[in-house]
Amino acid sequence: MQYVYSLPASPSFVDKGLVGYDFGPLNQKDVEIIYIDAARGHDTFLISKRVVRIYYILAGNGHFTIADSRYEVCAGMLVEVPLRTEYCYSGKMKLIAFSTPRWSGGNDTFTKWNPDVVPWGNITCAADDGSWLTQLARSRIFGKSPLRAYLRLNQRLWNKLPTTVAALGLTRSYGSFLHGVARLDGVRIQDFSTHFFRNRPQLELIRRLAERRTKGDTLKVAVLGCSTGAEAYSVAWAIRSARPDLKLTMHAMDISSLVVEVAKSGVYSLAGSPLFRLMTDAEFVELFDRDRDTVTVKPWIKEGIDWSVCDAAEPDIIDTLGSQDIVVANNFLCHVDDSTADRCLRNIVRLVGPNGYLFVSGIDLDIRTRVASDLGLNPVQELLDEIHEGDPSTRNCWPFHYAGLEPLNKSRQDWRIRYAAAFQRVSPTEADSNSSKQRNETDMLSLVSES
Ligand SMILES: C[S@@+](CC[C@H](N)C(=O)[O-])C[C@H]1O[C@@H](n2cnc3c(N)ncnc32)[C@H](O)[C@@H]1O
């Protein structure tokens, strides 16, 4: 039986304003002890229905806001947060949090952003087009959003729909309408969630592209928005295990220095981490060296990856990273407003060298389709269906979350471009003809819908 626990070598979770290290699981199953290194504080206000939390401040100072009252705290103080009470904390502090029972999904309700950590949280919104629907999304009756209530009611009914009804064209159209509403209502916020082998068919396509290179070639890959590194390491594994002869140069970057530090170390704690849940045991053994509750990415996968803190929207990333054979930009453009996503994607495309490939998922499909059409990107049809279905986390939250991915609908005339998540950047002349072909298709579609 284990009596003594060390601090995990790497964080169990990384949030916008703090890093958490989960001890255990302890023998005492209904207690969880977390060491929190807060740079700015907890990103949201929360109310817990079941978990009682007690915080001991080890170092630093800041404040807790509990039931609308502010309490200054410093090292040596203890804070007890009762059930069903809204609270949050801010400040540069090191804390120990005792939770009983252990946290599990659904225990907490996040009520609003903490402006000390996410100052832009309450103003970053989907599409502020001034329409009646946007006005409705902003309106409150007795402090509650009518649109959110409408979505909640629909969600309850939606979850009960038989599969045959859910697949009907009419139901999908209504789903698209609901998704539009969810996109208006949803406050956009970046998160760091990631998994090893998150989209297997996408890794398979990358592997096939590597297979097609000539012996000893250099393959230049950039992984943007790499979070704590799972995606970059998965891609490096796919390429290096298929083609050890290739000279792989990989740039992996993220806007947050917190996650880049974790990614660079390649060290992860097993305790409570969802990072590995999509891996088989054999893959786990192939990727990691394990020492009790800590794993380290094997040197043959890790070597030569260049990690940096960088904003994918910065026009000078092309000077920093240079032109690439494969650019991966997944699951971060859905978390910004539409015009930023559009601008950022156009900037990212500049990184893709001639005949190179762009992988971009986790972005609004209208924006992706428009940018790909405008820039004459060639949608890759190989494994298109499989890649679209390859990441259940985005598929399952449609239509009620702004980042949800709509089901593939082959009755749409534009499906080959709309649902492609991989694109080839072809030469300028080919691009011109692609672009006009795609524009013609779009014109045809608008004629069809007008008639
Ligand atoms: C949800 S995670 C996705 C991680 C990984 N790409 C995946 O698909 O599993 C989004 C990451 O993108 C990063 N990010 C957001 N905006 C960015 C930007 N403009 N430039 C670079 N990274 C960004 C966030 O910090 C976060 O780590």
JSON list of C-alpha atoms in Angstrom, two decimals, residues 262-393:
[
{"chain": "A", "resi": 262, "resn": "VAL", "atom": "CA", "xyz": [5.17, 21.19, -20.60]},
{"chain": "A", "resi": 263, "resn": "ALA", "atom": "CA", "xyz": [5.33, 20.18, -24.28]},
{"chain": "A", "resi": 264, "resn": "LYS", "atom": "CA", "xyz": [9.05, 20.76, -24.46]},
{"chain": "A", "resi": 265, "resn": "SER", "atom": "CA", "xyz": [9.72, 18.60, -21.41]},
{"chain": "A", "resi": 266, "resn": "GLY", "atom": "CA", "xyz": [7.76, 15.69, -22.93]},
{"chain": "A", "resi": 267, "resn": "VAL", "atom": "CA", "xyz": [7.07, 14.57, -19.36]},
{"chain": "A", "resi": 268, "resn": "TYR", "atom": "CA", "xyz": [3.48, 13.82, -18.33]},
{"chain": "A", "resi": 269, "resn": "SER", "atom": "CA", "xyz": [1.80, 12.72, -15.18]},
{"chain": "A", "resi": 270, "resn": "LEU", "atom": "CA", "xyz": [-0.50, 9.72, -15.45]},
{"chain": "A", "resi": 271, "resn": "ALA", "atom": "CA", "xyz": [-2.59, 10.81, -12.48]},
{"chain": "A", "resi": 272, "resn": "GLY", "atom": "CA", "xyz": [-6.03, 11.85, -13.65]},
{"chain": "A", "resi": 273, "resn": "SER", "atom": "CA", "xyz": [-4.79, 12.82, -17.10]},
{"chain": "A", "resi": 274, "resn": "PRO", "atom": "CA", "xyz": [-7.10, 12.34, -20.11]},
{"chain": "A", "resi": 275, "resn": "LEU", "atom": "CA", "xyz": [-4.16, 12.76, -22.53]},
{"chain": "A", "resi": 276, "resn": "PHE", "atom": "CA", "xyz": [-3.69, 9.04, -23.15]},
{"chain": "A", "resi": 277, "resn": "ARG", "atom": "CA", "xyz": [-7.26, 7.81, -23.23]},
{"chain": "A", "resi": 278, "resn": "LEU", "atom": "CA", "xyz": [-7.29, 7.20, -27.00]},
{"chain": "A", "resi": 279, "resn": "MET", "atom": "CA", "xyz": [-4.09, 5.13, -27.06]},
{"chain": "A", "resi": 280, "resn": "THR", "atom": "CA", "xyz": [-3.76, 1.38, -27.05]},
{"chain": "A", "resi": 281, "resn": "ASP", "atom": "CA", "xyz": [-1.40, -0.28, -24.55]},
{"chain": "A", "resi": 282, "resn": "ALA", "atom": "CA", "xyz": [1.02, -1.16, -27.38]},
{"chain": "A", "resi": 283, "resn": "GLU", "atom": "CA", "xyz": [1.15, 2.46, -28.59]},
{"chain": "A", "resi": 284, "resn": "PHE", "atom": "CA", "xyz": [1.68, 3.63, -25.04]},
{"chain": "A", "resi": 285, "resn": "VAL", "atom": "CA", "xyz": [4.70, 1.39, -24.65]},
{"chain": "A", "resi": 286, "resn": "GLU", "atom": "CA", "xyz": [6.06, 2.51, -28.02]},
{"chain": "A", "resi": 287, "resn": "LEU", "atom": "CA", "xyz": [5.79, 6.22, -27.21]},
{"chain": "A", "resi": 288, "resn": "PHE", "atom": "CA", "xyz": [6.79, 6.47, -23.57]},
{"chain": "A", "resi": 289, "resn": "ASP", "atom": "CA", "xyz": [9.30, 5.49, -20.95]},
{"chain": "A", "resi": 290, "resn": "ARG", "atom": "CA", "xyz": [7.42, 5.05, -17.69]},
{"chain": "A", "resi": 291, "resn": "ASP", "atom": "CA", "xyz": [8.61, 5.70, -14.17]},
{"chain": "A", "resi": 292, "resn": "ARG", "atom": "CA", "xyz": [5.77, 5.02, -11.72]},
{"chain": "A", "resi": 293, "resn": "ASP", "atom": "CA", "xyz": [3.15, 7.74, -12.34]},
{"chain": "A", "resi": 294, "resn": "THR", "atom": "CA", "xyz": [5.24, 9.70, -14.79]},
{"chain": "A", "resi": 295, "resn": "VAL", "atom": "CA", "xyz": [5.90, 9.08, -18.46]},
{"chain": "A", "resi": 296, "resn": "THR", "atom": "CA", "xyz": [8.48, 10.65, -20.77]},
{"chain": "A", "resi": 297, "resn": "VAL", "atom": "CA", "xyz": [8.27, 10.70, -24.56]},
{"chain": "A", "resi": 298, "resn": "LYS", "atom": "CA", "xyz": [10.97, 8.44, -26.01]},
{"chain": "A", "resi": 299, "resn": "PRO", "atom": "CA", "xyz": [14.05, 10.26, -27.34]},
{"chain": "A", "resi": 300, "resn": "TRP", "atom": "CA", "xyz": [13.64, 8.95, -30.94]},
{"chain": "A", "resi": 301, "resn": "ILE", "atom": "CA", "xyz": [10.25, 10.69, -31.15]},
{"chain": "A", "resi": 302, "resn": "LYS", "atom": "CA", "xyz": [11.24, 13.79, -29.21]},
{"chain": "A", "resi": 303, "resn": "GLU", "atom": "CA", "xyz": [14.56, 14.64, -30.79]},
{"chain": "A", "resi": 304, "resn": "GLY", "atom": "CA", "xyz": [14.89, 17.67, -33.05]},
{"chain": "A", "resi": 305, "resn": "ILE", "atom": "CA", "xyz": [11.50, 19.22, -32.35]},
{"chain": "A", "resi": 306, "resn": "ASP", "atom": "CA", "xyz": [11.76, 22.97, -32.08]},
{"chain": "A", "resi": 307, "resn": "TRP", "atom": "CA", "xyz": [9.24, 24.34, -29.53]},
{"chain": "A", "resi": 308, "resn": "SER", "atom": "CA", "xyz": [8.34, 28.01, -29.46]},
{"chain": "A", "resi": 309, "resn": "VAL", "atom": "CA", "xyz": [5.88, 30.52, -28.10]},
{"chain": "A", "resi": 310, "resn": "CYS", "atom": "CA", "xyz": [4.33, 32.22, -31.07]},
{"chain": "A", "resi": 311, "resn": "ASP", "atom": "CA", "xyz": [0.99, 33.58, -32.29]},
{"chain": "A", "resi": 312, "resn": "ALA", "atom": "CA", "xyz": [-0.28, 31.94, -35.47]},
{"chain": "A", "resi": 313, "resn": "ALA", "atom": "CA", "xyz": [-2.02, 35.21, -36.37]},
{"chain": "A", "resi": 314, "resn": "GLU", "atom": "CA", "xyz": [1.27, 37.14, -36.49]},
{"chain": "A", "resi": 315, "resn": "PRO", "atom": "CA", "xyz": [2.14, 38.05, -40.09]},
{"chain": "A", "resi": 316, "resn": "ASP", "atom": "CA", "xyz": [5.85, 37.39, -39.44]},
{"chain": "A", "resi": 317, "resn": "ILE", "atom": "CA", "xyz": [5.46, 33.67, -38.62]},
{"chain": "A", "resi": 318, "resn": "ILE", "atom": "CA", "xyz": [6.47, 32.93, -42.18]},
{"chain": "A", "resi": 319, "resn": "ASP", "atom": "CA", "xyz": [9.86, 34.58, -41.43]},
{"chain": "A", "resi": 320, "resn": "THR", "atom": "CA", "xyz": [10.15, 32.73, -38.12]},
{"chain": "A", "resi": 321, "resn": "LEU", "atom": "CA", "xyz": [9.13, 29.25, -39.28]},
{"chain": "A", "resi": 322, "resn": "GLY", "atom": "CA", "xyz": [9.71, 29.33, -43.04]},
{"chain": "A", "resi": 323, "resn": "SER", "atom": "CA", "xyz": [7.79, 27.46, -45.69]},
{"chain": "A", "resi": 324, "resn": "GLN", "atom": "CA", "xyz": [6.61, 23.96, -44.68]},
{"chain": "A", "resi": 325, "resn": "ASP", "atom": "CA", "xyz": [5.63, 20.68, -46.36]},
{"chain": "A", "resi": 326, "resn": "ILE", "atom": "CA", "xyz": [2.90, 19.99, -43.81]},
{"chain": "A", "resi": 327, "resn": "VAL", "atom": "CA", "xyz": [1.18, 22.50, -41.55]},
{"chain": "A", "resi": 328, "resn": "VAL", "atom": "CA", "xyz": [-1.16, 21.29, -38.82]},
{"chain": "A", "resi": 329, "resn": "ALA", "atom": "CA", "xyz": [-3.50, 23.88, -37.27]},
{"chain": "A", "resi": 330, "resn": "ASN", "atom": "CA", "xyz": [-6.18, 22.03, -35.36]},
{"chain": "A", "resi": 331, "resn": "ASN", "atom": "CA", "xyz": [-8.78, 22.96, -32.77]},
{"chain": "A", "resi": 332, "resn": "PHE", "atom": "CA", "xyz": [-7.96, 26.53, -31.96]},
{"chain": "A", "resi": 333, "resn": "LEU", "atom": "CA", "xyz": [-9.58, 28.62, -34.68]},
{"chain": "A", "resi": 334, "resn": "CYS", "atom": "CA", "xyz": [-13.05, 27.67, -33.43]},
{"chain": "A", "resi": 335, "resn": "HIS", "atom": "CA", "xyz": [-12.29, 29.50, -30.18]},
{"chain": "A", "resi": 336, "resn": "VAL", "atom": "CA", "xyz": [-11.90, 32.96, -31.70]},
{"chain": "A", "resi": 337, "resn": "ASP", "atom": "CA", "xyz": [-14.41, 35.26, -33.36]},
{"chain": "A", "resi": 338, "resn": "ASP", "atom": "CA", "xyz": [-15.15, 34.69, -37.04]},
{"chain": "A", "resi": 339, "resn": "SER", "atom": "CA", "xyz": [-13.12, 37.55, -38.51]},
{"chain": "A", "resi": 340, "resn": "THR", "atom": "CA", "xyz": [-10.04, 36.63, -36.42]},
{"chain": "A", "resi": 341, "resn": "ALA", "atom": "CA", "xyz": [-10.35, 32.97, -37.51]},
{"chain": "A", "resi": 342, "resn": "ASP", "atom": "CA", "xyz": [-10.62, 34.00, -41.16]},
{"chain": "A", "resi": 343, "resn": "ARG", "atom": "CA", "xyz": [-7.59, 36.32, -40.93]},
{"chain": "A", "resi": 344, "resn": "CYS", "atom": "CA", "xyz": [-5.53, 33.81, -38.96]},
{"chain": "A", "resi": 345, "resn": "LEU", "atom": "CA", "xyz": [-6.26, 30.96, -41.38]},
{"chain": "A", "resi": 346, "resn": "ARG", "atom": "CA", "xyz": [-5.19, 33.07, -44.35]},
{"chain": "A", "resi": 347, "resn": "ASN", "atom": "CA", "xyz": [-1.97, 33.85, -42.49]},
{"chain": "A", "resi": 348, "resn": "ILE", "atom": "CA", "xyz": [-1.38, 30.15, -41.73]},
{"chain": "A", "resi": 349, "resn": "VAL", "atom": "CA", "xyz": [-1.83, 29.19, -45.40]},
{"chain": "A", "resi": 350, "resn": "ARG", "atom": "CA", "xyz": [1.21, 31.36, -46.20]},
{"chain": "A", "resi": 351, "resn": "LEU", "atom": "CA", "xyz": [3.31, 28.81, -44.30]},
{"chain": "A", "resi": 352, "resn": "VAL", "atom": "CA", "xyz": [2.35, 25.97, -46.64]},
{"chain": "A", "resi": 353, "resn": "GLY", "atom": "CA", "xyz": [4.98, 25.57, -49.33]},
{"chain": "A", "resi": 354, "resn": "PRO", "atom": "CA", "xyz": [4.17, 24.77, -53.00]},
{"chain": "A", "resi": 355, "resn": "ASN", "atom": "CA", "xyz": [2.36, 21.41, -53.17]},
{"chain": "A", "resi": 356, "resn": "GLY", "atom": "CA", "xyz": [2.48, 21.25, -49.37]},
{"chain": "A", "resi": 357, "resn": "TYR", "atom": "CA", "xyz": [-0.45, 20.23, -47.19]},
{"chain": "A", "resi": 358, "resn": "LEU", "atom": "CA", "xyz": [-2.53, 22.02, -44.60]},
{"chain": "A", "resi": 359, "resn": "PHE", "atom": "CA", "xyz": [-4.48, 20.11, -41.95]},
{"chain": "A", "resi": 360, "resn": "VAL", "atom": "CA", "xyz": [-7.07, 22.30, -40.29]},
{"chain": "A", "resi": 361, "resn": "SER", "atom": "CA", "xyz": [-9.96, 21.06, -38.19]},
{"chain": "A", "resi": 362, "resn": "GLY", "atom": "CA", "xyz": [-11.81, 22.56, -35.26]},
{"chain": "A", "resi": 363, "resn": "ILE", "atom": "CA", "xyz": [-12.80, 25.68, -37.18]},
{"chain": "A", "resi": 364, "resn": "ASP", "atom": "CA", "xyz": [-16.15, 26.93, -38.41]},
{"chain": "A", "resi": 365, "resn": "LEU", "atom": "CA", "xyz": [-16.88, 25.11, -41.68]},
{"chain": "A", "resi": 366, "resn": "ASP", "atom": "CA", "xyz": [-18.19, 28.21, -43.49]},
{"chain": "A", "resi": 367, "resn": "ILE", "atom": "CA", "xyz": [-14.94, 30.05, -42.74]},
{"chain": "A", "resi": 368, "resn": "ARG", "atom": "CA", "xyz": [-12.74, 27.12, -43.79]},
{"chain": "A", "resi": 369, "resn": "THR", "atom": "CA", "xyz": [-14.71, 26.64, -47.02]},
{"chain": "A", "resi": 370, "resn": "ARG", "atom": "CA", "xyz": [-14.53, 30.34, -47.87]},
{"chain": "A", "resi": 371, "resn": "VAL", "atom": "CA", "xyz": [-10.79, 30.66, -47.24]},
{"chain": "A", "resi": 372, "resn": "ALA", "atom": "CA", "xyz": [-9.99, 27.41, -49.07]},
{"chain": "A", "resi": 373, "resn": "SER", "atom": "CA", "xyz": [-12.07, 28.54, -52.06]},
{"chain": "A", "resi": 374, "resn": "ASP", "atom": "CA", "xyz": [-10.62, 32.05, -52.11]},
{"chain": "A", "resi": 375, "resn": "LEU", "atom": "CA", "xyz": [-7.05, 30.77, -51.96]},
{"chain": "A", "resi": 376, "resn": "GLY", "atom": "CA", "xyz": [-7.64, 27.94, -54.44]},
{"chain": "A", "resi": 377, "resn": "LEU", "atom": "CA", "xyz": [-6.63, 25.22, -51.95]},
{"chain": "A", "resi": 378, "resn": "ASN", "atom": "CA", "xyz": [-7.20, 21.73, -53.22]},
{"chain": "A", "resi": 379, "resn": "PRO", "atom": "CA", "xyz": [-9.39, 19.73, -50.79]},
{"chain": "A", "resi": 380, "resn": "VAL", "atom": "CA", "xyz": [-7.83, 16.29, -50.27]},
{"chain": "A", "resi": 381, "resn": "GLN", "atom": "CA", "xyz": [-10.45, 13.58, -50.82]},
{"chain": "A", "resi": 382, "resn": "GLU", "atom": "CA", "xyz": [-8.36, 10.69, -49.48]},
{"chain": "A", "resi": 383, "resn": "LEU", "atom": "CA", "xyz": [-9.75, 9.64, -46.06]},
{"chain": "A", "resi": 384, "resn": "LEU", "atom": "CA", "xyz": [-12.07, 12.67, -46.08]},
{"chain": "A", "resi": 385, "resn": "ASP", "atom": "CA", "xyz": [-15.00, 10.87, -44.41]},
{"chain": "A", "resi": 386, "resn": "GLU", "atom": "CA", "xyz": [-12.78, 9.14, -41.88]},
{"chain": "A", "resi": 387, "resn": "ILE", "atom": "CA", "xyz": [-10.97, 12.33, -40.85]},
{"chain": "A", "resi": 388, "resn": "HIS", "atom": "CA", "xyz": [-14.27, 14.16, -40.51]},
{"chain": "A", "resi": 389, "resn": "GLU", "atom": "CA", "xyz": [-15.51, 11.46, -38.15]},
{"chain": "A", "resi": 390, "resn": "GLY", "atom": "CA", "xyz": [-12.07, 10.98, -36.57]},
{"chain": "A", "resi": 391, "resn": "ASP", "atom": "CA", "xyz": [-12.38, 13.20, -33.48]},
{"chain": "A", "resi": 392, "resn": "PRO", "atom": "CA", "xyz": [-15.55, 12.31, -31.58]},
{"chain": "A", "resi": 393, "resn": "SER", "atom": "CA", "xyz": [-15.04, 15.15, -29.09]}
]
